[in-house]
Coordinates of C-alpha atoms and ligand atoms in Angstrom, one line a residue:
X1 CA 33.6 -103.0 0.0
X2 CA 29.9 -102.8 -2.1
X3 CA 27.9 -100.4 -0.2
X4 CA 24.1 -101.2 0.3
X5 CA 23.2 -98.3 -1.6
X6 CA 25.6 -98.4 -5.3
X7 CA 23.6 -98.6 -7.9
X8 CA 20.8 -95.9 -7.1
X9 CA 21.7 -93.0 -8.7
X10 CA 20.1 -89.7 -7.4
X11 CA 19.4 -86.3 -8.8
X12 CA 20.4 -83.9 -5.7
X13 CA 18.7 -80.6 -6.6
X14 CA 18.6 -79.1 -2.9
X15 CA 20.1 -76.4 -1.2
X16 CA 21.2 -74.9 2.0
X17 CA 20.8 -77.5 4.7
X18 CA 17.5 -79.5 4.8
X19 CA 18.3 -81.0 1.8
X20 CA 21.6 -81.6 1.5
X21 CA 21.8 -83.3 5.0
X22 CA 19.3 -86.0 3.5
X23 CA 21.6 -86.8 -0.1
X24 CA 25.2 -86.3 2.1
X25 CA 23.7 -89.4 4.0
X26 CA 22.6 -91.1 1.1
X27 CA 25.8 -91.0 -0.7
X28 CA 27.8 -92.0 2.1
X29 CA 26.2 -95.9 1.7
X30 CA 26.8 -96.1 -1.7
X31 CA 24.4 -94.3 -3.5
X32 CA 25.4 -92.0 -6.9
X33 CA 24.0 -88.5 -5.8
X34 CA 24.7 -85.4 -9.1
X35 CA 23.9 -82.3 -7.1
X36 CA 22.5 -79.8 -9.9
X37 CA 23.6 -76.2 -9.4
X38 CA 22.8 -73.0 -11.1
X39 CA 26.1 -72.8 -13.5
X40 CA 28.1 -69.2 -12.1
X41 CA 26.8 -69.5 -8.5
X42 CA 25.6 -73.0 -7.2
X43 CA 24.4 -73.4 -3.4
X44 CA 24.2 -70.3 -1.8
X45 CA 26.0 -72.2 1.1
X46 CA 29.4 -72.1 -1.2
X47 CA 29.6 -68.7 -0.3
X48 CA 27.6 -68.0 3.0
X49 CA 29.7 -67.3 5.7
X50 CA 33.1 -68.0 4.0
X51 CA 36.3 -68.5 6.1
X52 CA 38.7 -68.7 3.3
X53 CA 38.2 -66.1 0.3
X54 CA 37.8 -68.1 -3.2
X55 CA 37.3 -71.3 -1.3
X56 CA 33.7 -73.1 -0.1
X57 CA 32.7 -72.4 2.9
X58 CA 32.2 -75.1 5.5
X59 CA 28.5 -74.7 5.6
X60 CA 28.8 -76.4 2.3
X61 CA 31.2 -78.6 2.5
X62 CA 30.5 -80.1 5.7
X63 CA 26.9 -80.8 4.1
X64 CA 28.0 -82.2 0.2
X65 CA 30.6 -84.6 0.9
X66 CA 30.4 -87.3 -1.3
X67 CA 28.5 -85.7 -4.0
X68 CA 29.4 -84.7 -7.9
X69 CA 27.8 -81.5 -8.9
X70 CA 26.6 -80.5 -12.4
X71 CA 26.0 -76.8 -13.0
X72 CA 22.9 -76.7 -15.3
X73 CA 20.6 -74.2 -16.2
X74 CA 17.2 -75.6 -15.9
X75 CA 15.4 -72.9 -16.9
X76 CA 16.5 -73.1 -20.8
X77 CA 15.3 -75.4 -22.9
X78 CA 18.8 -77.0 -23.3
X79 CA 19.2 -76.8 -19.0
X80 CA 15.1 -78.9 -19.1
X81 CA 16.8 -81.2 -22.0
X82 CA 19.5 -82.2 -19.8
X83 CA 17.7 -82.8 -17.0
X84 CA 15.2 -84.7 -18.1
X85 CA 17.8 -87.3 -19.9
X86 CA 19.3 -87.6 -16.5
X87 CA 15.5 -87.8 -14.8
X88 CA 14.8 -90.9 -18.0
X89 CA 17.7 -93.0 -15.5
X90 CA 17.5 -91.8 -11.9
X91 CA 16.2 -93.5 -9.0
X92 CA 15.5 -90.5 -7.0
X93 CA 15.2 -86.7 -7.4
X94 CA 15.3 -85.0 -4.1
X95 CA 14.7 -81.3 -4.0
X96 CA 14.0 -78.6 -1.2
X97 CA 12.7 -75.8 -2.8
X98 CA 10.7 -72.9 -2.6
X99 CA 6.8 -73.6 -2.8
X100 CA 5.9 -74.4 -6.6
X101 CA 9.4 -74.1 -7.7
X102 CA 9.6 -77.5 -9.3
X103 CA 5.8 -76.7 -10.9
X104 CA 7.3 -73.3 -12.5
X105 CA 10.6 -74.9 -13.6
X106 CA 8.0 -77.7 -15.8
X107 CA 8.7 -80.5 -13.5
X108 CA 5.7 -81.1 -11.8
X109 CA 5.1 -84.1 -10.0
X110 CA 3.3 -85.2 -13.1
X111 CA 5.7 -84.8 -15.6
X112 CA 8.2 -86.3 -13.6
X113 CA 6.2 -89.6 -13.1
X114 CA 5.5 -89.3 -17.1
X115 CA 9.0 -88.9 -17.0
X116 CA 9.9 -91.7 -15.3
X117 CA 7.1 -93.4 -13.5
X118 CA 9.8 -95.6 -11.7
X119 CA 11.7 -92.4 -10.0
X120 CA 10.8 -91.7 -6.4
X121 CA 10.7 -87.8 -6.3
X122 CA 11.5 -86.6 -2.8
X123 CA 10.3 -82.8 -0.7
X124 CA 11.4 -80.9 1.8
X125 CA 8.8 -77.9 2.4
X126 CA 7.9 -75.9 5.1
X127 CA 4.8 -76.4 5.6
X128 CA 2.5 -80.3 4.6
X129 CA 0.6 -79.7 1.1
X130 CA -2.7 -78.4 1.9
X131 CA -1.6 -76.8 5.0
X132 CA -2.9 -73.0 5.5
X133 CA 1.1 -72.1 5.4
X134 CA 1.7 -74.5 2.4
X135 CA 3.3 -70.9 0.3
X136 CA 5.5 -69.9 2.8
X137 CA 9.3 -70.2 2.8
X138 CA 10.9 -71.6 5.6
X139 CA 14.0 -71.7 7.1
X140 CA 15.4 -73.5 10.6
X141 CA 14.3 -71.0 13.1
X142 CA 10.9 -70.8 11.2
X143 CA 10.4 -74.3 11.8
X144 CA 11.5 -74.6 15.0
X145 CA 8.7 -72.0 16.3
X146 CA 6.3 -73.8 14.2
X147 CA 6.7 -76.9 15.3
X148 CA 6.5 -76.3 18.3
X149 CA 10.4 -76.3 19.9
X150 CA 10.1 -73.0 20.9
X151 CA 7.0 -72.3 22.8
X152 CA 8.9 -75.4 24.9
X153 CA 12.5 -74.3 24.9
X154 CA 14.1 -71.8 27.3
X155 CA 13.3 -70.2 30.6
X156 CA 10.1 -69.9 32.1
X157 CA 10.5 -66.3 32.3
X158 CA 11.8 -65.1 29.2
X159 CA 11.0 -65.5 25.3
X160 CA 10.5 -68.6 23.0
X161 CA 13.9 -70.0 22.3
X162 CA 15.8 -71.7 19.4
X163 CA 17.6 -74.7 19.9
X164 CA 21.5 -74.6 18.5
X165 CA 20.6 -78.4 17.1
X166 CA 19.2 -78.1 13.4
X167 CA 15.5 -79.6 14.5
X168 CA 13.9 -77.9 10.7
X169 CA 16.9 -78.8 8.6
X170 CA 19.0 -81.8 9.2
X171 CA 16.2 -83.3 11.5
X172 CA 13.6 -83.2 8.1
X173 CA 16.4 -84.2 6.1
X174 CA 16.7 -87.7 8.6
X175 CA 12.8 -87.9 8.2
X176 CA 12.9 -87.9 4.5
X177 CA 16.2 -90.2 3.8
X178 CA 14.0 -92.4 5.7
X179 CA 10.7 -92.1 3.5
X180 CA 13.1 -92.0 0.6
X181 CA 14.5 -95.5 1.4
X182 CA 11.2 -97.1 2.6
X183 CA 9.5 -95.8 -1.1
X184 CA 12.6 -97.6 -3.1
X185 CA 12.2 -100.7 -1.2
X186 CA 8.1 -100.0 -1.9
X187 CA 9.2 -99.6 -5.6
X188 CA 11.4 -103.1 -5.6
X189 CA 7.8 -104.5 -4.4
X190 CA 5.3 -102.5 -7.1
X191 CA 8.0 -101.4 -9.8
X192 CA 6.7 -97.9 -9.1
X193 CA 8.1 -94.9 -7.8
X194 CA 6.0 -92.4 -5.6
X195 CA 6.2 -88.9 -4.1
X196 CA 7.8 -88.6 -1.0
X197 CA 6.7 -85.2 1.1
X198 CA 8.2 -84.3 4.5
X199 CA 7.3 -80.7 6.0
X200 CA 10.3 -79.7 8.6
X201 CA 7.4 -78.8 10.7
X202 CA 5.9 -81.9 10.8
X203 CA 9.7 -83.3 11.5
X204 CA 10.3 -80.6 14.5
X205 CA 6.7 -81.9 15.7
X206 CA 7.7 -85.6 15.6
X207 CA 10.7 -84.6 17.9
X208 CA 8.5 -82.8 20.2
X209 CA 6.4 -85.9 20.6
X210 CA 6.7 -85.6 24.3
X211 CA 5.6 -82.4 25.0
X212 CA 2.5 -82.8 23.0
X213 CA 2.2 -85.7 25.9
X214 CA 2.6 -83.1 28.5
X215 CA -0.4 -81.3 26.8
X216 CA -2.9 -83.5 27.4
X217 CA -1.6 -84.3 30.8
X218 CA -1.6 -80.5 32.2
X219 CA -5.4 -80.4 30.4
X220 CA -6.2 -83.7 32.2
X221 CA -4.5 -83.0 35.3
X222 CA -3.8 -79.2 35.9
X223 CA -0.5 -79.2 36.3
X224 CA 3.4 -81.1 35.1
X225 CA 5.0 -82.5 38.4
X226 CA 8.5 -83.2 36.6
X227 CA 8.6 -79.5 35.9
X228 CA 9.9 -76.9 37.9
X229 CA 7.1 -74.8 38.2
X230 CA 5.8 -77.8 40.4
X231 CA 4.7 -77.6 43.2
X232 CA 5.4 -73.9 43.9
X233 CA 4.3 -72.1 40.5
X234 CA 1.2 -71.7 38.3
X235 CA 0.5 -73.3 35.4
X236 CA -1.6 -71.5 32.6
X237 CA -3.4 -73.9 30.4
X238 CA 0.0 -74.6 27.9
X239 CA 2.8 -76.4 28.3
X240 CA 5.4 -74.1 29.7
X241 CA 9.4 -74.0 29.1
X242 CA 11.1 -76.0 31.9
X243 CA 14.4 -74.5 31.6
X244 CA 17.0 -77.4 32.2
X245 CA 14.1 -79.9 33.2
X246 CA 14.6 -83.3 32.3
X247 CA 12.0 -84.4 29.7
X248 CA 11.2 -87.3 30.8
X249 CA 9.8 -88.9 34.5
X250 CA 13.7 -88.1 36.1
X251 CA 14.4 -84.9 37.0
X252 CA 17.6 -83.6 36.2
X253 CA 19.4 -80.4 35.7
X254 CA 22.6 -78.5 34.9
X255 CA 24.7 -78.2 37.6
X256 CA 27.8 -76.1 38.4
X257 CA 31.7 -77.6 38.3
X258 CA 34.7 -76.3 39.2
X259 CA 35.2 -73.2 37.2
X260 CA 31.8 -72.0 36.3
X261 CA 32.7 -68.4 37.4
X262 CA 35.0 -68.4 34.6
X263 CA 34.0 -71.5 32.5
X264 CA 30.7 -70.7 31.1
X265 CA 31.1 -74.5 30.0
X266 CA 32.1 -75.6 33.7
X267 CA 29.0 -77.6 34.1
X268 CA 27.4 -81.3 34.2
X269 CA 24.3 -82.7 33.6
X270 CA 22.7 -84.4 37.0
X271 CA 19.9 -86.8 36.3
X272 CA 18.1 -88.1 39.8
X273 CA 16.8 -91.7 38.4
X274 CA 14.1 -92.8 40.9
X275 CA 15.9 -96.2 41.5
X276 CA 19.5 -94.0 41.6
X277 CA 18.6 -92.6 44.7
X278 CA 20.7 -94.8 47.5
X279 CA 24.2 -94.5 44.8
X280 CA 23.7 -90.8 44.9
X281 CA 23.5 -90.6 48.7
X282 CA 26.5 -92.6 48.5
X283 CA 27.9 -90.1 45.8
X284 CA 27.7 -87.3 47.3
X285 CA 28.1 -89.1 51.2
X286 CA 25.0 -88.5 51.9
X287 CA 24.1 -91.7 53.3
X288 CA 21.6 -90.2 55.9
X289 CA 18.9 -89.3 53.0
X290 CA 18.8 -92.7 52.2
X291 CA 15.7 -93.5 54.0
X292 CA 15.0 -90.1 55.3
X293 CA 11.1 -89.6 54.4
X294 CA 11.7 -86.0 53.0
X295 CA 13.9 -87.7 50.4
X296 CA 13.2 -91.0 50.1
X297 CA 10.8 -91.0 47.0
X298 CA 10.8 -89.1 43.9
X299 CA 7.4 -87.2 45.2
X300 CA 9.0 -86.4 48.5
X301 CA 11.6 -84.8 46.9
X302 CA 10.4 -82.7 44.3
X303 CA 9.4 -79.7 46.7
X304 CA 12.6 -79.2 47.6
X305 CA 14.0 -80.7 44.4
X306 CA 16.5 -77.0 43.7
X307 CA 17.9 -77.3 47.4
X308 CA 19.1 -80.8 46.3
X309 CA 20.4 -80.0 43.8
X310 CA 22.6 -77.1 45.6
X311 CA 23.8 -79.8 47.9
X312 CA 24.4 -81.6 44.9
X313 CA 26.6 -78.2 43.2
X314 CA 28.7 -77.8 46.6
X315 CA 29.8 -81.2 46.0
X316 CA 30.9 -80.2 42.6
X317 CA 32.3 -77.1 44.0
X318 CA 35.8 -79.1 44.0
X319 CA 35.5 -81.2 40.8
X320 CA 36.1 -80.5 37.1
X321 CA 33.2 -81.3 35.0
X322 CA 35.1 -84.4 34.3
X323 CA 36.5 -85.5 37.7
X324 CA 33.0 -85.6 38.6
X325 CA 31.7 -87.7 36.1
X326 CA 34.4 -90.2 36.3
X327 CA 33.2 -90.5 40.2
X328 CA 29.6 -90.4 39.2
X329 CA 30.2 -93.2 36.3
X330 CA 30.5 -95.4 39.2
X331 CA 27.5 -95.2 41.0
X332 CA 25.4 -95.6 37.7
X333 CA 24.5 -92.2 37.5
X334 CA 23.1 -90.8 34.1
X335 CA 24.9 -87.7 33.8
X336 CA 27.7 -85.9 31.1
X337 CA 30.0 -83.0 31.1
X338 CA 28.9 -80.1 29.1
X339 CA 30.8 -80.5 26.3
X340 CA 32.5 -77.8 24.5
X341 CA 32.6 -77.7 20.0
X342 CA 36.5 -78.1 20.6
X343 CA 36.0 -80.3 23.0
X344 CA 33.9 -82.7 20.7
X345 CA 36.2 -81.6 17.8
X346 CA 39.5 -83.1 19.8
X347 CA 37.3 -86.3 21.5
X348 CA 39.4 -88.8 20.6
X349 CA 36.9 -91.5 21.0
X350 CA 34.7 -89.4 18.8
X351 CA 37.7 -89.7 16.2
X352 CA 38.2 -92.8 16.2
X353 CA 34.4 -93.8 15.6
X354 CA 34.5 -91.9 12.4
X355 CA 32.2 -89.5 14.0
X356 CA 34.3 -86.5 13.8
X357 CA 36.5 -87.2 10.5
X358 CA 38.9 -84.8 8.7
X359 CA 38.7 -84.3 4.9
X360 CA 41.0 -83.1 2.5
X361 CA 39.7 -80.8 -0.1
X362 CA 41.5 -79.3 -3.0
X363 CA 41.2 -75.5 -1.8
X364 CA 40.9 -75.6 1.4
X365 CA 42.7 -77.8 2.5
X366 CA 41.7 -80.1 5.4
X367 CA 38.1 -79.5 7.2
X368 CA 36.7 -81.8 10.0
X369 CA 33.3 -82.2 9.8
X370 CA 30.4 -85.0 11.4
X371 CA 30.8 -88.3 9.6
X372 CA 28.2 -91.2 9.9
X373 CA 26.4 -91.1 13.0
X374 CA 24.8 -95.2 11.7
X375 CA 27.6 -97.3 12.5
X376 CA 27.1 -100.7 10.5
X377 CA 29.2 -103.9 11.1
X378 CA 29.3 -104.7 7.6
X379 CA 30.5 -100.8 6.5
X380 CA 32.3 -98.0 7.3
X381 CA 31.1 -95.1 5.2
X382 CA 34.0 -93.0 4.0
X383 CA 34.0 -89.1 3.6
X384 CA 35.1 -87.7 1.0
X385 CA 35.5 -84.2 0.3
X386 CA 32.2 -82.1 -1.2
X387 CA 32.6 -81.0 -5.3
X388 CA 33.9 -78.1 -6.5
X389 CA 31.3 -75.9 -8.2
X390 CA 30.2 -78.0 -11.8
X391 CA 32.9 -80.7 -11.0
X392 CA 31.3 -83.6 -12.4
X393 CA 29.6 -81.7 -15.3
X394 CA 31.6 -83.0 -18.3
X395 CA 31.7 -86.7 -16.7
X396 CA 27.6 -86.7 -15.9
X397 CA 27.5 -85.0 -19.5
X398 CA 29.5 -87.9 -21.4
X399 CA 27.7 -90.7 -19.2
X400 CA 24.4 -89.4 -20.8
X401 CA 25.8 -89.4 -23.8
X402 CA 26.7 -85.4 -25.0
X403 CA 29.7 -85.1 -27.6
X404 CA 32.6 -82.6 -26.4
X405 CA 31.4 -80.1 -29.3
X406 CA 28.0 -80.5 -27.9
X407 CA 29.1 -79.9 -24.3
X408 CA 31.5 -77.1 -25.7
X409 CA 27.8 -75.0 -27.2
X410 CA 26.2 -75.6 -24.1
X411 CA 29.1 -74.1 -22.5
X412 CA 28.8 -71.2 -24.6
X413 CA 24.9 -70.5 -23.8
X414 CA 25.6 -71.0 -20.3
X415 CA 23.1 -74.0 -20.1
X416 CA 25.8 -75.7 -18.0
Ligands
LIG501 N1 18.8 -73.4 -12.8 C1 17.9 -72.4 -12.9 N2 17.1 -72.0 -11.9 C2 17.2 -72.6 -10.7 C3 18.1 -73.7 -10.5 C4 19.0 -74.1 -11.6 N3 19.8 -75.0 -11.6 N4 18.0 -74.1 -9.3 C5 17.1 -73.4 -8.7 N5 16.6 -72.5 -9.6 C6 15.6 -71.5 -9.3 C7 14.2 -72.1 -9.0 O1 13.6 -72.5 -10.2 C8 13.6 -71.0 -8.3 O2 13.1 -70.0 -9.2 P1 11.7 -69.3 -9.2 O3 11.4 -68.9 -7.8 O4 11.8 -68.2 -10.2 O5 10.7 -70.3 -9.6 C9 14.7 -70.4 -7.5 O6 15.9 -70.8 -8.2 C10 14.9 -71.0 -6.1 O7 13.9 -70.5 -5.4 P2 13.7 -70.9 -3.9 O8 12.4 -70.4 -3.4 O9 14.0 -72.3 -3.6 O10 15.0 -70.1 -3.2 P3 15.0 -68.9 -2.1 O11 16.4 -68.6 -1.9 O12 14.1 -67.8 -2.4 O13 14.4 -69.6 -0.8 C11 14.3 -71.3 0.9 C12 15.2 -70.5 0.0 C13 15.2 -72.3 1.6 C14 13.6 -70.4 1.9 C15 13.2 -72.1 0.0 O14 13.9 -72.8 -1.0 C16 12.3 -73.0 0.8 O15 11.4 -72.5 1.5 N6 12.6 -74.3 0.6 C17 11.7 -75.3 1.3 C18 12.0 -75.4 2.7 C19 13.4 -75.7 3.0 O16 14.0 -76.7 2.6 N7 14.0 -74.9 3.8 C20 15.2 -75.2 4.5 C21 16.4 -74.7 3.9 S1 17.7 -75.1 4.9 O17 17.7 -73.9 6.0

């Protein structure tokens, strides 16, 4: 099966996750990604929290798949030379980067597009260009408090908190395989390629769209009735956390199972949709609320919105997280379990979707990790397992045209 993306052939030179997430998804449809790595050690991920000794650890496989990696030395002269033969017939470059790494290794923007003013050079930073944190280094939690996640995540009464969801790295990575295929589709229009910038605070911001919407309701309005400081609490002149709020106009919370005194997973998600109000009464037989004037609407209900929800956890009381979705399915109720990682990890359905695949790997043996999340009807992308450290180098090498005596000396000066 030709996938959309053969033929483009990337130079991956990122690291830990930001980047990586972006070229993993790029070489899954089709597209030829060389992941560059410093000759000796490569991605730090090969050895960060390693499960297996001598063997990559997961952080890095489960973000390379479908890659070749060259080890090369880019800061000697024979490293630059190599890399800029392979820059001469690349689509992309994609790199993530300290600030003014790139510049200090001689491959400035400038350069590159001298290089090859067709390429389409792709950045992941912490901070925009120009921004008043444009030199700082950024990793995930970094981002995530300055993009604004954390100030809105959590408890009302306790601090700013992380979310376990990679918001700064695989979220920026999503934002810039996007900018990276709108410019190549921009290059088959202009025959140019162009600079593609995406700052993972900018990307966390973009997620929290909505709460920058909450902002200029509170200063409009004084306070956020979907909130559960409403109507009792205060509300200072930011947007607070809302614990378990739902984030849009239903409110909805997490609500105890069966279990939950031993279970600290024991627990569904309840959302009350206005229109959902009659099939819950029914639910939980509760018919009598129905039209009772203290529950009737979404504004009646939202004073005493927790003491529903209690009625709502003594029905649970009985029920797995499970049984009680597969009742609440029924009445078109949005709600899920709380799902476990070995829950998700053993989800059949999720198996068979190609969501959660299995990959075999020369050293390690098998690892599951998150396939495609795009489903196509034309494609199924296939996983295969991430390179071993330098891999590809004497293939990439002989494609660009290096003898084996001249690969041999640039063995021996560690160039590669
Ligand atoms: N050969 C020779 N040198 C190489 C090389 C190669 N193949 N690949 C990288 N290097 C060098 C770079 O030239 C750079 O050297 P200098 O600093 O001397 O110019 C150095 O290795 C890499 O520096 P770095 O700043 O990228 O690495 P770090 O470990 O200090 O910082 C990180 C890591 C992630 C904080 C930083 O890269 C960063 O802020 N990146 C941008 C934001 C980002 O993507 N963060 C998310 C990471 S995912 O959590």
């Amino acid at each position: 099966m030709t996938k959309p993306l053969e033929g483009i052939k990337i130079i991956d030179f990122t690291h830990v996750q930001a980047g990586p997430a972006c070229t993993q998804l790029l070489a899954w449809f089709g597209a030829n990604v060389i992941k560059v790595e410093r000759p000796g050690s490569g991605d730090v991920t090969r050895n960060q929290l390693r499960d297996i000794p001598d063997a990559d650890a997961l952080y890095f496989t489960m973000l390379n798949s479908n890659k070749k990696s060259l080890t090369l030395d880019t800061k000697k002269a024979e490293g630059k030379e190599v890399l800029e033969k392979l820059i001469r017939e690349s689509d992309v470059l994609v790199e993530n980067f300290g600030p003014g790494a790139l510049d200090r290794m001689g491959f400035s923007w400038e350069r590159l597009n001298e290089l090859n003013p067709k390429m389409i050079v792709a950045s992941v930073k912490g901070f925009s260009d120009g921004h008043h944190y444009d030199d700082l280094k950024v990793y995930e939690n970094v981002a995530q408090c300055a993009g604004g996640a954390a100030s809105t995540t959590g408890f009302w009464d306790g601090p700013p908190t992380i979310s376990a969801a990679a918001l700064g790295d695989s979220n920026t990575g999503m934002h810039l395989a996007i900018g990276i295929l709108t410019a190549l589709l921009g290059r088959d229009k202009t025959g140019k390629g162009q600079k593609v910038a995406v700052s993972m605070q900018d990307s966390v911001l973009n997620l929290c769209r909505v709460k920058l919407r909450d902002q200029q309701r509170l200063e409009r309005v004084g306070y956020l009735e979907e909130y559960p400081q409403y109507p009792h609490g205060e509300f200072s002149d930011v947007v607070p956390r809302g614990g378990n709020a739902g984030g849009g106009g239903q409110p909805g919370w997490v609500l105890k199972c069966k279990g939950w005194e031993t279970d600290p997973n024991a627990y569904i998600y309840f959302t009350i949709q206005g229109h959902a109000w009659e099939p819950i009464c029914k639910a939980l037989g509760k018919p009598e609320w129905i039209d009772d004037p203290a529950y009737k609407t979404a504004e009646a209900r939202q004073p005493h919105i927790f003491e529903i929800f209690k009625t709502i956890e003594a029905w649970l009381a009985d029920k797995t997280k499970f049984e009680a979705v597969d009742i609440l399915r029924k009445f078109d109720i949005p709600c899920a379990p709380v799902l476990t990682m070995k829950e998700l990890a053993n989800d059949p359905s999720l198996r068979a979707s190609g969501t959660i695949v299995e990959v075999p790997h020369k050293k390690r043996g098998s690892y599951l990790t998150v396939g495609s999340p795009i489903k196509f009807s034309d494609m199924k992308p296939h996983v295969t397992a991430s390179p071993l450290l330098g891999e590809h180098t004497d293939e990439v090498l002989v494609g660009l045209g290096y003898s084996q005596q001249e690969i041999f000396n640039l063995r021996e000066i560690k160039a590669v």
